[in-house]
């Protein structure tokens, strides 16, 4: 039991740091959106907002586009704004997940692994895992699609050697496996809670 309490306390400190990190990331995204909004309202030149606008990112591949092939700056800003907004959404969900994990660790720090709140919080964590899994997939798919459309990459990259380009978006369902494990654990802990309750009533 002492090992459980010690481990739970260490994990709680780690997730406390992650909780702060997600908030810092969310604030950074809000600042980025604010800069884009100011740039649009005051029609600021690109160099006053950021750099690297000629780079089109497609997953692990980055393509540098010639200046004459660059889309309108407003289109680039719109694309970046959508990506930042989706990143902000994912960070807020992640922050909620971290908070839920810390709630699970609270009774464990006092040596009560089968407290009634644990199974419920594991269920919540499974639901949050599904939500963030969908959000991250949507973020990746939208990001790639917007990049292809904004930079017109299909036409830019087609030449005598390359006759056709197609982008295949893959919806990663691995988050369902993690959510399933968390849901199964919630039932295990629920059963443990019932056994603990019966033991307390017997005593």
N, CA and C of each residue as an Amber inpcrd file, in Angstrom:
protein
   609
   0.8310000  -1.2070000   0.0000000   0.0000000   0.0000000   0.0000000
   0.8700000   1.2630000   0.0000000   2.0090000   1.1900000   0.7250000
   2.9060000   2.3430000   0.7570000   3.4490000   2.6400000  -0.6400000
   3.7470000   1.5640000  -1.3890000   4.2440000   1.7480000  -2.7580000
   3.1900000   2.4130000  -3.6410000   1.9380000   2.0120000  -3.4440000
   0.8420000   2.6090000  -4.2100000   0.7240000   4.0940000  -3.9120000
   0.7540000   4.4470000  -2.6430000   0.6360000   5.8460000  -2.2300000
   1.7970000   6.6700000  -2.7830000   3.0010000   6.1000000  -2.7080000
   4.1900000   6.8100000  -3.1850000   4.1260000   7.0130000  -4.7030000
   3.7650000   5.9450000  -5.4260000   3.6790000   6.0250000  -6.8860000
   2.6000000   7.0150000  -7.3170000   1.4480000   6.9760000  -6.6480000
   0.3560000   7.8880000  -6.9770000   0.7650000   9.3400000  -6.7420000
   1.5100000   9.5770000  -5.6890000   1.9660000  10.9440000  -5.3840000
   2.9370000  11.4470000  -6.4520000   3.8410000  10.5650000  -6.8950000
   4.8000000  10.9440000  -7.9430000   4.0780000  11.2300000  -9.2560000
   3.1470000  10.3440000  -9.6030000   2.3860000  10.5320000 -10.8400000
   1.5530000  11.8070000 -10.8000000   1.0000000  12.1130000  -9.6290000
   0.2000000  13.3330000  -9.4990000   1.0430000  14.5740000  -9.7600000
   2.2860000  14.5650000  -9.2980000   3.1880000  15.7060000  -9.5430000
   3.5000000  15.8360000 -11.0260000   3.7170000  14.6890000 -11.6880000
   4.0080000  14.7090000 -13.1280000   2.8150000  15.2570000 -13.9010000
   1.6170000  14.7790000 -13.5650000   0.4250000  15.2400000 -14.2800000
   0.0630000  16.6790000 -13.9230000   0.4870000  17.1270000 -12.7530000
   0.2990000  18.5380000 -12.3980000   1.1160000  19.4180000 -13.3470000
   2.3390000  18.9740000 -13.6470000   3.1900000  19.7110000 -14.5880000
   2.5650000  19.6990000 -15.9820000   2.0340000  18.5240000 -16.3890000
   1.3710000  18.4210000 -17.6930000   0.1330000  19.3080000 -17.7560000
  -0.5620000  19.4150000 -16.6240000  -1.7560000  20.2660000 -16.5530000
  -1.3840000  21.7160000 -16.8250000  -0.2680000  22.1410000 -16.2400000
   0.2180000  23.5070000 -16.4660000   0.6810000  23.6680000 -17.9110000
   1.3690000  22.6430000 -18.4420000   1.8940000  22.7110000 -19.8120000
   0.7680000  22.8470000 -20.8390000  -0.3280000  22.1310000 -20.6200000
  -1.4520000  22.2380000 -21.5610000  -2.0680000  23.6280000 -21.5230000
  -2.0940000  24.2280000 -20.3440000  -2.6200000  25.5860000 -20.2390000
  -1.6970000  26.5820000 -20.9510000  -0.3840000  26.4040000 -20.7780000
   0.5800000  27.2680000 -21.4700000   0.4050000  27.1300000 -22.9850000
   0.2380000  25.8800000 -23.4460000   0.0230000  25.6540000 -24.8760000
  -1.2570000  26.3080000 -25.3700000  -2.3280000  26.2190000 -24.5650000
  -3.6040000  26.8220000 -24.9430000  -3.4900000  28.3430000 -25.0200000
  -2.7880000  28.9340000 -24.0600000  -2.5930000  30.3910000 -24.0630000
  -1.7770000  30.8110000 -25.2770000  -0.7630000  30.0090000 -25.6220000
   0.0560000  30.2890000 -26.8040000  -0.7940000  30.2820000 -28.0680000
  -1.7160000  29.3230000 -28.1620000  -2.6220000  29.2620000 -29.3130000
  -3.5090000  30.4950000 -29.3700000  -4.0190000  30.9230000 -28.2080000
  -4.8640000  32.1200000 -28.1690000  -4.0850000  33.3570000 -28.6060000
  -2.8230000  33.4380000 -28.1890000  -1.9690000  34.5600000 -28.6060000
  -1.7810000  34.5230000 -30.1220000  -1.5380000  33.3160000 -30.6540000
  -1.3750000  33.1690000 -32.1000000  -2.6070000  33.6100000 -32.8610000
  -3.7810000  33.2080000 -32.3740000  -5.0350000  33.6310000 -33.0120000
  -5.2080000  35.1470000 -32.9170000  -4.7860000  35.7080000 -31.7770000
  -4.8650000  37.1670000 -31.6070000  -3.9790000  37.9000000 -32.5960000
  -2.7710000  37.3780000 -32.8100000  -1.8480000  37.9980000 -33.7720000
  -2.4260000  37.9520000 -35.1790000  -3.0220000  36.8020000 -35.5310000
  -3.6380000  36.6690000 -36.8570000  -4.7950000  37.6540000 -37.0080000
  -5.6090000  37.7820000 -35.9570000  -6.7420000  38.7160000 -35.9990000
  -6.2550000  40.1510000 -36.1980000  -5.1960000  40.5230000 -35.4690000
  -4.6300000  41.8780000 -35.6090000  -4.0930000  42.0780000 -37.0200000
  -3.4340000  41.0230000 -37.5420000  -2.8780000  41.1150000 -38.8910000
  -3.9500000  41.3190000 -39.9480000  -5.0990000  40.6580000 -39.7620000
  -6.1950000  40.7940000 -40.7230000  -6.8590000  42.1630000 -40.5990000
  -7.1160000  42.5840000 -39.3700000  -7.8010000  43.8650000 -39.1410000
  -6.9750000  45.0470000 -39.6520000  -5.6650000  45.0300000 -39.3620000
  -4.8020000  46.1600000 -39.7280000  -4.0370000  45.9200000 -41.0260000
  -4.3490000  44.7980000 -41.7090000  -3.7180000  44.4770000 -42.9940000
  -2.1970000  44.5780000 -42.9090000  -1.6320000  43.8970000 -41.9120000
  -0.1860000  43.9310000 -41.7110000   0.5250000  43.0830000 -42.7650000
   1.7560000  43.4710000 -43.1400000   2.5240000  42.6700000 -44.0970000
   2.9540000  41.3460000 -43.4610000   3.2170000  40.3310000 -44.2720000
   3.5660000  39.0070000 -43.7450000   4.7310000  38.9950000 -42.7590000
   5.7690000  39.7900000 -43.0330000   6.9680000  39.7380000 -42.1790000
   6.6840000  40.2460000 -40.7610000   5.5930000  40.9900000 -40.5620000
   5.2530000  41.4880000 -39.2330000   4.4410000  40.4640000 -38.4340000
   3.9870000  39.4270000 -39.1030000   3.1800000  38.4120000 -38.4270000
   3.9670000  37.1430000 -38.1620000   4.7850000  36.7560000 -39.1150000
   5.5760000  35.5350000 -38.9290000   6.4120000  35.2470000 -40.1520000
   7.0090000  34.0610000 -40.1600000   7.8530000  33.6510000 -41.2730000
   7.4790000  32.2290000 -41.7020000   8.0670000  31.8050000 -42.7970000
   7.8710000  30.4320000 -43.2550000   6.5580000  30.1940000 -43.9680000
   5.9240000  31.2640000 -44.4540000   4.6270000  31.1080000 -45.1180000
   4.7450000  30.3950000 -46.4680000   5.9890000  30.3490000 -47.0060000
   6.1750000  29.6680000 -48.2850000   6.3110000  28.1580000 -48.1240000
   6.3220000  27.6960000 -46.8700000   6.4600000  26.2660000 -46.6130000
   5.0950000  25.6160000 -46.4230000   4.8570000  24.5660000 -47.1740000
   3.6110000  23.8060000 -47.0600000   3.9160000  22.4730000 -46.3980000
   3.3320000  22.2400000 -45.2380000   3.5990000  21.0160000 -44.4750000
   2.5420000  19.9620000 -44.7610000   3.0190000  18.7720000 -45.1340000
   2.1440000  17.6200000 -45.3470000   2.6780000  16.4610000 -44.5210000
   2.2210000  16.3830000 -43.2890000   2.7150000  15.3340000 -42.3990000
   4.1910000  15.5060000 -42.1300000   4.9830000  14.5030000 -42.5090000
   6.4300000  14.5660000 -42.3070000   7.1610000  15.2420000 -43.4560000
   6.4320000  15.6990000 -44.4550000   7.0500000  16.3210000 -45.6250000
   6.7430000  17.8150000 -45.6560000   7.7760000  18.6210000 -45.9220000
   7.6140000  20.0680000 -46.0540000   8.0320000  20.4870000 -47.4540000
   7.1560000  21.2170000 -48.1260000   7.4180000  21.6690000 -49.4950000
   7.5430000  23.1840000 -49.4900000   8.6450000  23.6930000 -50.0410000
   8.8420000  25.1360000 -50.1540000   8.3410000  25.5910000 -51.5240000
   7.3800000  26.4980000 -51.5150000   6.7460000  26.9540000 -52.7510000
   7.3860000  28.2600000 -53.2160000   7.6240000  28.3640000 -54.5330000
   8.1890000  29.5870000 -55.1000000   7.2350000  30.7530000 -54.8720000
   7.8010000  31.9520000 -54.8050000   7.0030000  33.1380000 -54.4630000
   5.8560000  33.3670000 -55.4370000   6.0940000  33.0880000 -56.7300000
   5.0400000  33.3130000 -57.7210000   3.8940000  32.3040000 -57.6010000
   4.1560000  31.1960000 -56.8780000   3.1270000  30.1800000 -56.6740000
   2.4060000  30.3320000 -55.3320000   2.8240000  31.3330000 -54.5670000
   2.2300000  31.5330000 -53.2430000   0.7630000  31.9510000 -53.3630000
  -0.1050000  31.3730000 -52.5290000  -1.5160000  31.8120000 -52.5240000
  -1.6470000  33.1740000 -51.8630000  -2.8210000  33.7520000 -51.9170000
  -3.0560000  35.0460000 -51.2560000  -2.7560000  34.9120000 -49.7670000
  -2.1790000  35.9570000 -49.1900000  -1.7710000  35.9130000 -47.7900000
  -2.9710000  35.6660000 -46.8760000  -4.1320000  36.1940000 -47.2440000
  -5.3350000  35.9940000 -46.4310000  -5.7280000  34.5170000 -46.3890000
  -5.4910000  33.8130000 -47.4950000  -5.7880000  32.3800000 -47.5480000
  -4.8640000  31.6150000 -46.6010000  -3.5820000  31.9910000 -46.6160000
  -2.6120000  31.3440000 -45.7270000  -2.9840000  31.5920000 -44.2700000
  -3.3420000  32.8370000 -43.9480000  -3.7190000  33.1710000 -42.5680000
  -4.9640000  32.3980000 -42.1350000  -5.9290000  32.2610000 -43.0410000
  -7.1400000  31.4950000 -42.7230000  -6.8070000  30.0500000 -42.4220000
  -5.9360000  29.4530000 -43.2320000  -5.5010000  28.0710000 -43.0300000
  -4.8090000  27.9130000 -41.6770000  -3.8910000  28.8270000 -41.3690000
  -3.1550000  28.7540000 -40.1010000  -4.0950000  28.9470000 -38.9220000
  -5.0610000  29.8660000 -39.0690000  -6.0230000  30.1200000 -37.9880000
  -6.8320000  28.8700000 -37.6730000  -7.2750000  28.1500000 -38.7070000
  -8.0350000  26.9140000 -38.5040000  -7.1840000  25.8770000 -37.7910000
  -5.9200000  25.7380000 -38.2130000  -5.0220000  24.7590000 -37.5930000
  -4.7690000  25.0940000 -36.1230000  -4.5630000  26.3760000 -35.8290000
  -4.3220000  26.7920000 -34.4400000  -5.5730000  26.5530000 -33.5950000
  -6.7490000  26.8620000 -34.1590000  -8.0000000  26.6680000 -33.4200000
  -8.2090000  25.1860000 -33.0920000  -7.9110000  24.2970000 -34.0370000
  -8.0490000  22.8570000 -33.7950000  -7.0270000  22.3670000 -32.7800000
  -5.8250000  22.9380000 -32.8380000  -4.7990000  22.5940000 -31.8440000
  -5.2420000  23.0370000 -30.4530000  -5.8370000  24.2230000 -30.3780000
  -6.3540000  24.7310000 -29.1060000  -7.4220000  23.7890000 -28.5500000
  -8.3130000  23.3200000 -29.4120000  -9.3560000  22.3890000 -28.9890000
  -8.7410000  21.1070000 -28.4200000  -7.7480000  20.5640000 -29.1220000
  -7.0850000  19.3380000 -28.6550000  -6.3930000  19.5600000 -27.3170000
  -5.7840000  20.7200000 -27.1410000  -5.0980000  21.0240000 -25.8790000
  -6.0900000  21.1420000 -24.7220000  -7.2440000  21.7400000 -24.9900000
  -8.2530000  21.8730000 -23.9360000  -8.8140000  20.5070000 -23.5300000
  -8.9940000  19.6280000 -24.5210000  -9.4560000  18.2690000 -24.2040000
  -8.3790000  17.5260000 -23.4210000  -7.1240000  17.6900000 -23.8500000
  -6.0090000  17.0410000 -23.1480000  -5.9100000  17.5380000 -21.7130000
  -6.1480000  18.8330000 -21.5160000  -6.1170000  19.3940000 -20.1640000
  -7.2010000  18.7580000 -19.2940000  -8.3840000  18.5540000 -19.8860000
  -9.4770000  17.9080000 -19.1550000  -9.1160000  16.4700000 -18.8160000
  -8.4400000  15.7880000 -19.7320000  -8.0210000  14.4080000 -19.4860000
  -7.0170000  14.3360000 -18.3350000  -6.0690000  15.2680000 -18.3410000
  -5.0630000  15.3030000 -17.2720000  -5.7330000  15.5610000 -15.9220000
  -6.7130000  16.4670000 -15.9230000  -7.4380000  16.7610000 -14.6810000
  -8.1770000  15.5240000 -14.1830000  -8.7530000  14.7550000 -15.1130000
  -9.4680000  13.5290000 -14.7380000  -8.5090000  12.4950000 -14.1540000
  -7.3300000  12.3760000 -14.7570000  -6.3220000  11.4410000 -14.2310000
  -5.9170000  11.8420000 -12.8150000  -5.7720000  13.1270000 -12.5900000
  -5.4120000  13.5920000 -11.2490000  -6.5220000  13.2950000 -10.2420000
  -7.7790000  13.3540000 -10.7020000  -8.8930000  12.9960000  -9.8190000
  -8.8520000  11.5020000  -9.4660000  -8.4040000  10.6870000 -10.4210000
  -8.2650000   9.2500000 -10.1620000  -7.1690000   9.0010000  -9.1200000
  -6.1240000   9.8130000  -9.1890000  -4.9800000   9.6260000  -8.2880000
  -5.2480000  10.1220000  -6.8630000  -6.2390000  11.0050000  -6.7040000
  -6.5160000  11.5710000  -5.3740000  -6.7840000  10.4970000  -4.3230000
  -7.7520000   9.5800000  -4.5220000  -7.9750000   8.5480000  -3.5010000
  -6.8230000   7.5580000  -3.3910000  -6.0800000   7.3780000  -4.4860000
  -4.9500000   6.4500000  -4.4340000  -3.8190000   6.9940000  -3.5730000
  -3.7140000   8.3140000  -3.5100000  -2.6870000   8.9190000  -2.6640000
  -2.9800000   8.7120000  -1.1820000  -4.2380000   8.3960000  -0.8780000
  -4.6110000   8.1340000   0.5180000  -4.8050000   6.6350000   0.7830000
  -4.3990000   5.8280000  -0.2150000  -4.4890000   4.3860000  -0.0270000
  -5.8730000   3.8170000  -0.2260000  -6.6940000   4.4920000  -1.0750000
  -8.0560000   4.0100000  -1.3530000  -8.2340000   3.7750000  -2.8580000
  -7.6030000   2.7340000  -3.4160000  -7.6860000   2.5070000  -4.8610000
  -9.0900000   2.1690000  -5.3550000  -9.9570000   1.6770000  -4.4590000
 -11.3050000   1.2950000  -4.8650000 -12.3530000   2.2890000  -4.3570000
 -11.9490000   3.5560000  -4.3030000 -12.8920000   4.6130000  -3.9530000
 -13.9360000   4.7290000  -5.0610000 -15.1460000   5.1180000  -4.6920000
 -16.2520000   5.1570000  -5.6560000 -16.0040000   6.0960000  -6.8420000
 -15.1150000   7.0640000  -6.6860000 -14.8810000   8.0280000  -7.7670000
 -13.9790000   7.4760000  -8.8670000 -13.2000000   6.4430000  -8.5600000
 -12.2000000   5.9520000  -9.5120000 -12.8420000   5.3930000 -10.7770000
 -13.8240000   4.5050000 -10.6160000 -14.4480000   3.8870000 -11.7860000
 -15.1640000   4.9200000 -12.6540000 -15.8160000   5.8810000 -12.0180000
 -16.5240000   6.9200000 -12.7720000 -15.5460000   7.7830000 -13.5600000
 -14.4170000   8.1080000 -12.9280000 -13.4200000   8.9270000 -13.6100000
 -12.7390000   8.1610000 -14.7370000 -12.5960000   6.8510000 -14.5920000
 -12.0460000   6.0410000 -15.6770000 -12.9940000   6.0370000 -16.8780000
 -14.2980000   6.0070000 -16.6100000 -15.2850000   6.1010000 -17.6900000
 -15.1740000   7.4500000 -18.4000000 -15.0590000   8.5160000 -17.6020000
 -14.9100000   9.8510000 -18.1730000 -13.6540000   9.9330000 -19.0250000
 -12.5770000   9.3030000 -18.5430000 -11.3150000   9.3250000 -19.2760000
 -11.4490000   8.5780000 -20.6020000 -12.2040000   7.4810000 -20.6140000
 -12.4360000   6.7340000 -21.8490000 -13.1890000   7.5940000 -22.8660000
 -14.1910000   8.3360000 -22.3840000 -14.9620000   9.2200000 -23.2650000
 -14.0780000  10.3380000 -23.8080000 -13.2670000  10.9390000 -22.9380000
 -12.3540000  12.0020000 -23.3630000 -11.3530000  11.4940000 -24.3870000
 -10.9180000  10.2320000 -24.2240000  -9.9770000   9.6350000 -25.1710000
 -10.6030000   9.5320000 -26.5530000 -11.8670000   9.1490000 -26.6060000
 -12.5830000   9.0800000 -27.8840000 -12.7110000  10.4660000 -28.5130000
 -13.0400000  11.4520000 -27.6880000 -13.2250000  12.8180000 -28.1960000
 -11.9240000  13.3650000 -28.7630000 -10.8210000  13.2180000 -28.0130000
  -9.5520000  13.7670000 -28.4940000  -9.0320000  12.9750000 -29.6840000
  -9.3520000  11.6750000 -29.7380000  -8.9470000  10.8680000 -30.8820000
  -9.6040000  11.3640000 -32.1650000 -10.9030000  11.6270000 -32.0840000
 -11.6300000  12.1550000 -33.2360000 -11.1100000  13.5500000 -33.5960000
 -10.9080000  14.3890000 -32.5780000 -10.4490000  15.7670000 -32.8090000
  -9.0870000  15.7940000 -33.4930000  -8.1720000  14.9270000 -33.0680000
  -6.8260000  14.9040000 -33.6550000  -6.8640000  14.3910000 -35.0910000
  -7.7320000  13.4140000 -35.3460000  -7.8720000  12.9180000 -36.7260000
  -8.4330000  14.0070000 -37.6300000  -9.4570000  14.7010000 -37.1520000
 -10.0580000  15.7880000 -37.9280000  -9.0300000  16.8850000 -38.1700000
  -8.2390000  17.1860000 -37.1580000  -7.1930000  18.2130000 -37.2790000
  -6.2040000  17.8510000 -38.3820000  -5.7180000  16.6060000 -38.3740000
  -4.7350000  16.1850000 -39.3740000  -5.3270000  16.1910000 -40.7760000
  -6.5480000  15.6780000 -40.9130000  -7.1920000  15.6130000 -42.2250000
  -7.4540000  17.0130000 -42.7710000  -7.9950000  17.8890000 -41.9160000
  -8.2700000  19.2620000 -42.3580000  -6.9880000  20.0050000 -42.7000000
  -5.9530000  19.8070000 -41.8840000  -4.6810000  20.4850000 -42.1130000
  -4.0970000  20.1020000 -43.4670000  -4.0810000  18.8010000 -43.7600000
  -3.5500000  18.3430000 -45.0500000  -4.4030000  18.8420000 -46.2140000
  -5.7210000  18.7700000 -46.0630000  -6.6230000  19.1930000 -47.1360000
  -6.4930000  20.6890000 -47.4070000  -6.4410000  21.4780000 -46.3380000
  -6.3030000  22.9280000 -46.4980000  -4.9680000  23.3020000 -47.1260000
  -3.9160000  22.5790000 -46.7610000  -2.5960000  22.8480000 -47.3340000
  -2.5880000  22.5740000 -48.8270000  -3.1530000  21.4410000 -49.2250000
  -3.2160000  21.0840000 -50.6500000  -4.0190000  22.1150000 -51.4320000
  -5.1580000  22.5410000 -50.8740000  -6.0070000  23.5030000 -51.5780000
  -5.3970000  24.9000000 -51.5890000  -4.8790000  25.3350000 -50.4380000
  -4.3510000  26.6970000 -50.3400000  -3.1490000  26.9100000 -51.2580000
  -2.2390000  25.9470000 -51.3010000  -1.0260000  26.0750000 -52.1130000
  -1.1900000  25.4600000 -53.5130000  -2.3890000  24.9270000 -53.7850000
  -2.6700000  24.3150000 -55.0900000  -1.5920000  23.3110000 -55.4630000
  -1.2400000  22.4530000 -54.5160000  -0.1080000  21.5470000 -54.7020000
  -0.3250000  20.5410000 -55.8250000  -1.5650000  20.1680000 -56.0590000
  -1.8280000  19.1940000 -57.1200000  -1.3260000  19.7050000 -58.4660000
  -1.5840000  20.9830000 -58.7610000  -1.1350000  21.5570000 -60.0280000
   0.3370000  21.9290000 -59.9990000   0.8130000  22.3660000 -58.8330000
   2.2120000  22.7870000 -58.7140000   3.1610000  21.6160000 -58.9340000
   2.8200000  20.4400000 -58.4210000   3.7400000  19.3040000 -58.4390000
   3.5980000  18.4330000 -59.6820000   2.5110000  18.5890000 -60.4200000
   2.3410000  17.7920000 -61.6410000   3.2340000  18.3490000 -62.7550000
   4.0300000  17.4800000 -63.3730000   4.9080000  17.8800000 -64.4740000
   5.0720000  16.7030000 -65.4410000   6.1090000  16.7580000 -66.2710000
   6.3050000  15.6890000 -67.2550000   6.5970000  14.3500000 -66.5910000
   7.2670000  14.3830000 -65.4300000   7.6100000  13.1480000 -64.7350000
   6.5070000  12.6810000 -63.7840000   5.7400000  13.6200000 -63.2530000
   4.6350000  13.2970000 -62.3250000   3.3280000  13.6840000 -63.0000000
   2.5010000  12.7010000 -63.2810000   1.2680000  12.9660000 -64.0270000
   0.0440000  13.1500000 -63.1380000   0.1200000  12.6420000 -61.9200000
  -1.0550000  12.7440000 -61.0410000  -0.6260000  12.6350000 -59.5850000
  -1.2990000  13.3860000 -58.7270000  -1.0260000  13.3370000 -57.2830000
  -2.3500000  13.1810000 -56.5570000  -2.3990000  12.2540000 -55.6230000
  -3.6020000  12.0930000 -54.7970000  -3.1810000  12.0120000 -53.3360000
  -3.9550000  12.6270000 -52.4880000  -3.6850000  12.6280000 -51.0510000
  -4.6950000  11.6970000 -50.3860000  -4.1980000  10.6980000 -49.6730000
  -5.0680000   9.7580000 -48.9680000  -5.0460000  10.0620000 -47.4750000
  -6.1860000  10.4050000 -46.9370000  -6.2930000  10.6820000 -45.5060000
  -6.7010000   9.4040000 -44.7670000  -5.9200000   9.0650000 -43.7550000
  -6.1700000   7.8530000 -42.9700000  -6.7200000   8.2450000 -41.6080000
  -7.8630000   7.6890000 -41.2530000  -8.4690000   7.9560000 -39.9480000
  -7.9460000   6.9260000 -38.9550000  -7.0790000   7.3630000 -38.0560000
  -6.4510000   6.4700000 -37.0830000  -7.4380000   6.1350000 -35.9650000
  -7.7630000   4.8460000 -35.8440000  -8.7430000   4.4030000 -34.8480000
  -8.0890000   3.7690000 -33.6170000  -6.7840000   3.9500000 -33.4610000
  -6.0900000   3.3340000 -32.3180000  -6.6060000   3.8590000 -30.9820000
  -7.1840000   5.0740000 -30.9850000  -7.6980000   5.6400000 -29.7360000
  -8.8550000   4.8080000 -29.1820000  -9.5630000   4.0920000 -30.0720000
 -10.6670000   3.2460000 -29.6080000 -10.1540000   2.0910000 -28.7570000
  -8.9730000   1.5910000 -29.0910000  -8.3630000   0.5150000 -28.3080000
  -8.0450000   0.9980000 -26.8970000  -7.4560000   2.2060000 -26.8050000
  -7.1200000   2.7840000 -25.4960000  -8.3900000   3.0480000 -24.6940000
  -9.4050000   3.5980000 -25.3720000 -10.6760000   3.8780000 -24.6970000
 -11.3070000   2.5870000 -24.1980000 -11.2000000   1.5190000 -24.9870000
 -11.7440000   0.2300000 -24.5820000 -11.0730000  -0.3170000 -23.3310000
  -9.7460000  -0.1720000 -23.2670000  -9.0070000  -0.6250000 -22.0810000
  -9.4280000   0.1710000 -20.8490000  -9.5580000   1.4860000 -21.0130000
  -9.9690000   2.3360000 -19.8910000 -11.3740000   1.9750000 -19.4130000
 -12.2610000   1.6870000 -20.3700000 -13.6260000   1.3030000 -20.0130000
 -13.6290000  -0.0300000 -19.2700000 -12.7970000  -0.9630000 -19.7290000
 -12.6880000  -2.2630000 -19.0610000 -12.1520000  -2.0860000 -17.6430000
 -11.1610000  -1.2130000 -17.4900000 -10.6040000  -0.9380000 -16.1530000
 -11.6630000  -0.3300000 -15.2350000 -12.5440000   0.4990000 -15.8100000
 -13.5810000   1.1110000 -14.9750000 -14.5010000   0.0460000 -14.3940000
 -14.7980000  -1.0010000 -15.1890000 -15.6380000  -2.0930000 -14.6860000
 -14.9060000  -2.9190000 -13.6340000 -13.5900000  -3.1010000 -13.8470000
 -12.7870000  -3.8370000 -12.8670000 -12.7890000  -3.1020000 -11.5340000
 -12.5830000  -1.7760000 -11.5900000 -12.5690000  -0.9910000 -10.3610000
 -13.9540000  -0.9050000  -9.7420000 -15.0130000  -0.9040000 -10.5690000
 -16.3590000  -0.9040000 -10.0390000 -16.6170000  -2.1950000  -9.2540000
 -16.1340000  -3.3180000  -9.8000000 -16.2740000  -4.5980000  -9.1060000
 -15.4730000  -4.5730000  -7.8010000 -14.2850000  -3.9640000  -7.8420000
 -13.4730000  -3.8320000  -6.6320000 -14.1670000  -2.9810000  -5.5770000
 -14.8660000  -1.9320000  -6.0370000 -15.6130000  -1.0790000  -5.1080000
 -16.7150000  -1.8710000  -4.4050000 -17.3980000  -2.7210000  -5.1940000
 -18.4810000  -3.5240000  -4.6110000 -17.9320000  -4.5250000  -3.5900000
 -16.8000000  -5.1300000  -3.9100000 -16.1790000  -6.0680000  -2.9680000
 -15.7300000  -5.3530000  -1.7010000 -15.1840000  -4.1340000  -1.8860000
 -14.7450000  -3.3450000  -0.7330000 -15.9350000  -2.9730000   0.1420000
 -17.0540000  -2.6330000  -0.5010000 -18.2590000  -2.2620000   0.2370000
 -18.7970000  -3.4670000   1.0410000 -18.7990000  -4.6570000   0.3970000
 -19.2480000  -5.8510000   1.0840000 -18.3420000  -6.1870000   2.2570000
 -17.0410000  -5.9840000   2.0680000 -16.0700000  -6.2580000   3.1410000
 -16.3000000  -5.3120000   4.3200000 -16.5480000  -4.0210000   4.0080000
 -16.8000000  -3.0430000   5.0740000 -18.0890000  -3.3560000   5.8250000
 -19.1170000  -3.7990000   5.0820000 -20.3810000  -4.1320000   5.7390000
 -20.2490000  -5.3670000   6.6180000 -19.4200000  -6.3160000   6.1680000
 -19.1900000  -7.5370000   6.9460000 -18.4790000  -7.2300000   8.2510000
 -17.4910000  -6.3360000   8.1520000 -16.7410000  -5.9370000   9.3550000
 -17.6420000  -5.1620000  10.3080000
